[in-house]
Coordinates of C-alpha atoms and ligand atoms in Angstrom, one line a residue:
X285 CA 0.0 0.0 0.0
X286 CA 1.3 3.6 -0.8
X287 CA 2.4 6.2 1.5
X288 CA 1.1 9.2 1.2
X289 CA 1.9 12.4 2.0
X290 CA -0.2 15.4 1.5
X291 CA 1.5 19.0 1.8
X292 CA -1.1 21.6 2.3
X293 CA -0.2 24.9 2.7
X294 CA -3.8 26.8 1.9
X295 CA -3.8 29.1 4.1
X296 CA -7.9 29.9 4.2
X297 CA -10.2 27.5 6.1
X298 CA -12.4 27.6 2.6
X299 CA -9.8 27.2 0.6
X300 CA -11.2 25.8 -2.9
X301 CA -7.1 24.4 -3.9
X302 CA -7.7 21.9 -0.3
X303 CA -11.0 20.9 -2.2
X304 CA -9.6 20.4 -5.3
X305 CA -6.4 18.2 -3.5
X306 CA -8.9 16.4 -1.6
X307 CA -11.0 15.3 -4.8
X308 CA -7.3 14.3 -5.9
X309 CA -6.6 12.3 -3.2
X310 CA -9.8 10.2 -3.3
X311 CA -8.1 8.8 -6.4
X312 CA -5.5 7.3 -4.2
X313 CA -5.5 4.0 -2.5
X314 CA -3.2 4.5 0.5
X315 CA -2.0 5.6 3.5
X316 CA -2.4 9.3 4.1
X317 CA -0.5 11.9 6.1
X318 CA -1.9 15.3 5.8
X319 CA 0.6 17.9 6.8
X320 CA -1.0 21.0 7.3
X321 CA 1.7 23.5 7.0
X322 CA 0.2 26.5 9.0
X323 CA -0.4 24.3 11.9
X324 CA 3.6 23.2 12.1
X325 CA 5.4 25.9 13.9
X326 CA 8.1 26.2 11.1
X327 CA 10.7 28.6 10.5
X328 CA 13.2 29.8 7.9
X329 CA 16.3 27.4 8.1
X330 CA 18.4 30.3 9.6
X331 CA 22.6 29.8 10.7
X332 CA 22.0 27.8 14.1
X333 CA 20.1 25.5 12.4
X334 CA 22.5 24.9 9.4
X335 CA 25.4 24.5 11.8
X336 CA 23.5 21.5 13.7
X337 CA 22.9 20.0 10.3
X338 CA 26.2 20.3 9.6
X339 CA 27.0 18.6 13.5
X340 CA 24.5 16.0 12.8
X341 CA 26.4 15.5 9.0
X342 CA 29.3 14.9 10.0
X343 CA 29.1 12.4 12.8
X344 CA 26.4 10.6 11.3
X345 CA 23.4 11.5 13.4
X346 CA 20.2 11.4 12.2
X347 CA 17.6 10.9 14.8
X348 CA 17.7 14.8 15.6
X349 CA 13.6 15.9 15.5
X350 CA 15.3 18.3 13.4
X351 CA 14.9 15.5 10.4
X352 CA 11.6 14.3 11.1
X353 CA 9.7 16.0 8.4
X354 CA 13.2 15.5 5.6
X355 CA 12.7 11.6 6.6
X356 CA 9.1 12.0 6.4
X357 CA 9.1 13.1 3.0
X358 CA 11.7 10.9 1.5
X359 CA 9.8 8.0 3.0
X360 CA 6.4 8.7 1.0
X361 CA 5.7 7.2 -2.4
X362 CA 3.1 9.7 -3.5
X363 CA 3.8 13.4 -3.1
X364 CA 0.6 15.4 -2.9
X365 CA 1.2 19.6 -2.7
X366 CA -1.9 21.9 -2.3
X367 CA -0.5 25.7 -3.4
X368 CA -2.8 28.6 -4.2
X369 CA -1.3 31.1 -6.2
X370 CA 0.3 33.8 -4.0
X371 CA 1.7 36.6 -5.7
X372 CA 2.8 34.8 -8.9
X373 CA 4.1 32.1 -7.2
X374 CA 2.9 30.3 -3.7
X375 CA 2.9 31.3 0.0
X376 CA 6.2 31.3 1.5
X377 CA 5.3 28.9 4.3
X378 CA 5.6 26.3 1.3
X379 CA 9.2 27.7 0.6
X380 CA 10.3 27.3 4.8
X381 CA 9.2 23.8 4.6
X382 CA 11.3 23.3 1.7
X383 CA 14.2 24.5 3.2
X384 CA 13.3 21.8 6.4
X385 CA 12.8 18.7 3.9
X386 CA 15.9 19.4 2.1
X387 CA 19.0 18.1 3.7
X388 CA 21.9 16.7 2.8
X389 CA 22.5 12.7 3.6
X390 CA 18.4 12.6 4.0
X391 CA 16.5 13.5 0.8
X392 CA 19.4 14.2 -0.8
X393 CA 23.5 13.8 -1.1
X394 CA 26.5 15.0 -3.5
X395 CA 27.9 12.7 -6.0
X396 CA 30.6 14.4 -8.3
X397 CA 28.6 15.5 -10.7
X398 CA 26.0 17.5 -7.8
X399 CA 23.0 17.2 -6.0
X400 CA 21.9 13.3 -6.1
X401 CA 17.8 12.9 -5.2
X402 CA 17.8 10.3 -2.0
X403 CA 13.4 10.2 -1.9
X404 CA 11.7 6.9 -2.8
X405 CA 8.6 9.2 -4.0
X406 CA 7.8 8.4 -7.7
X407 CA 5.3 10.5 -8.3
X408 CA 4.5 14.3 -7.1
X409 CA 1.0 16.4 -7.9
X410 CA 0.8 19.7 -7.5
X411 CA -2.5 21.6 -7.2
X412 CA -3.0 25.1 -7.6
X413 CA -5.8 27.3 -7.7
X414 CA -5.7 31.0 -9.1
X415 CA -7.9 34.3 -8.6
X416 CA -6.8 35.6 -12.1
X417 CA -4.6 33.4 -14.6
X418 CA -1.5 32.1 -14.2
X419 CA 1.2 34.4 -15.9
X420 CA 3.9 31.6 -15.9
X421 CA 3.5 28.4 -13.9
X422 CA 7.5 28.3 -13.5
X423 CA 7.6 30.6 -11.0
X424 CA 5.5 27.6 -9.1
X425 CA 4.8 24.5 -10.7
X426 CA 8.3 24.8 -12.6
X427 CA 10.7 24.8 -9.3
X428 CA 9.0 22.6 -7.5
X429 CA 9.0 20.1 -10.7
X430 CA 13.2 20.7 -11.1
X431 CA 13.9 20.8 -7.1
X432 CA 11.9 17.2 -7.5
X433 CA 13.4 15.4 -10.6
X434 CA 16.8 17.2 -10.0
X435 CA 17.7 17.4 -6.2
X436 CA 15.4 15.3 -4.3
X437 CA 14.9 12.3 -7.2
X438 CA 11.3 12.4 -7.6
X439 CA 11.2 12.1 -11.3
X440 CA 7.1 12.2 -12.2
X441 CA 5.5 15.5 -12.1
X442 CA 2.2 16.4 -12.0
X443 CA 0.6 20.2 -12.4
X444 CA -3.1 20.3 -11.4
X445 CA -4.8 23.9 -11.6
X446 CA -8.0 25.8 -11.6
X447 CA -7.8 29.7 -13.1
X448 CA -9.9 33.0 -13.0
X449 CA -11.9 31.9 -10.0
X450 CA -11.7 35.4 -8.8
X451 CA -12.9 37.2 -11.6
X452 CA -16.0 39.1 -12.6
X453 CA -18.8 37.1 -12.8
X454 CA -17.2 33.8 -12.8
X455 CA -18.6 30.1 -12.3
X456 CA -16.4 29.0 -9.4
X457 CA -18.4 25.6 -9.3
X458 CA -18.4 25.1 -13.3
X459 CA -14.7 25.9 -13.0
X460 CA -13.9 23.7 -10.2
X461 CA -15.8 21.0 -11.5
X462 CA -14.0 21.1 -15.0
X463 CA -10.6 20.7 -13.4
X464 CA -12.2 17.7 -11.5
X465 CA -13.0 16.2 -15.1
X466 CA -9.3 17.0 -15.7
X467 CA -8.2 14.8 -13.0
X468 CA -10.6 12.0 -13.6
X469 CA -8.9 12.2 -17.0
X470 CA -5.6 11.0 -14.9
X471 CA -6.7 8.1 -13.3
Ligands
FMN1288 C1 -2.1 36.7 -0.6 C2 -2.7 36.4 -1.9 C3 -2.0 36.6 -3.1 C4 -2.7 36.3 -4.3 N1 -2.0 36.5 -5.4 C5 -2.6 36.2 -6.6 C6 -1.9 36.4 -7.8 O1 -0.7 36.8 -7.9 N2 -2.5 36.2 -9.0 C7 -3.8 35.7 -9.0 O2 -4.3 35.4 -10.1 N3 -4.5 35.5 -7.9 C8 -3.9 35.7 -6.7 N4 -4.6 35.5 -5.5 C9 -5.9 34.9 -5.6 C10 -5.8 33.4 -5.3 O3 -4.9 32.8 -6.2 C11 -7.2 32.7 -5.5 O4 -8.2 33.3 -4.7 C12 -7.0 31.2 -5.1 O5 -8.1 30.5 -5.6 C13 -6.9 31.1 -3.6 O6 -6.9 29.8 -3.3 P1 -7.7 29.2 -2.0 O7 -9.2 29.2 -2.3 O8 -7.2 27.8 -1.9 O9 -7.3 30.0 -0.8 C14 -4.0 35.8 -4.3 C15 -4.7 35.7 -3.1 C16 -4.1 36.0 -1.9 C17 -4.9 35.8 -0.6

């Protein structure tokens, strides 16, 4: 049975990018961790905390709580994000967990050539939802697609959105419900 593990960072108790994640997720036969970002007390990765990593590194320790969510992640086969659109891009809490799953000798290491991906995760979705239309989807979808297939060696990516829910007169339901049809399409 697959592991699951479901990133949310939607930041509004309504938030129509958990619903469309969710509807995602029923496709799924697994086990699922939900992760709700806003609820984990995390910060930026600041210079105390890169100087324990670097402790830990080098003599080999890994059972630091510091690790628990890098382990986490490399442990799950099926990577589920949920990311409105914040500002052409996501909301930063998305970025600070980033910088706490990424560490070297857990999700990742360096061969000679660079970063070598460490995850057993084969496939990653990530689901978006935007008030207006997305200008360029690398500024999102993109990096987290290259941090996946290039540094953390998660090498299926998925991009899952809904646009122009927040303008004028628009069909939030007939909009929503069309990029449900998209996912059944998936599966
Ligand atoms: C802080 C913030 C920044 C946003 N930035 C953008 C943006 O740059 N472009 C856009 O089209 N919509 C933007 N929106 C609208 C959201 O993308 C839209 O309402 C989305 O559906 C919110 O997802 P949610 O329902 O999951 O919260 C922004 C909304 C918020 C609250």
């Amino acid at each position: 049975m697959d592991n699951i593990l479901f990133i949310d960072a939607c930041a509004r108790e309504n938030s129509r990018t958990r619903v469309l994640a969710k509807y995602l997720l029923g496709k799924f036969d697994g086990n699922i961790t939900t992760l709700n970002l806003y609820r984990l007390n995390l910060s930026p990765v600041d210079g105390d905390t890169v100087n324990r990593r670097d402790i830990a590194l080098q003599n080999g320790d890994f059972d630091d709580p510091l690790f628990d969510l890098s382990k986490q992640f490399a442990a799950a086969d099926i990577i589920v994000i949920a990311a409105p659109y914040w500002d052409m891009s996501f909301p930063s809490i998305l970025k600070e967990y980033i910088e706490n799953i990424c560490v070297n000798g857990i999700t990742f290491h360096y061969g000679t050539g660079g970063a070598v991906g460490d995850c057993k995760g084969r496939d990653l979705y990530y689901v978006t939802t935007a008030g207006g239309c997305i200008i360029n989807k690398d500024y999102g979808y993109g990096y987290i697609s290259d941090l996946s297939k290039n540094m953390l060696g998660i090498n299926r990516a998925h991009y899952i959105a809904a646009e122009n829910l927040d303008t004028v007169g628009a069909d939030v339901s007939a909009i929503l419900s069309k990029a449900k049809m998209d996912i059944d399409l998936r599966f």
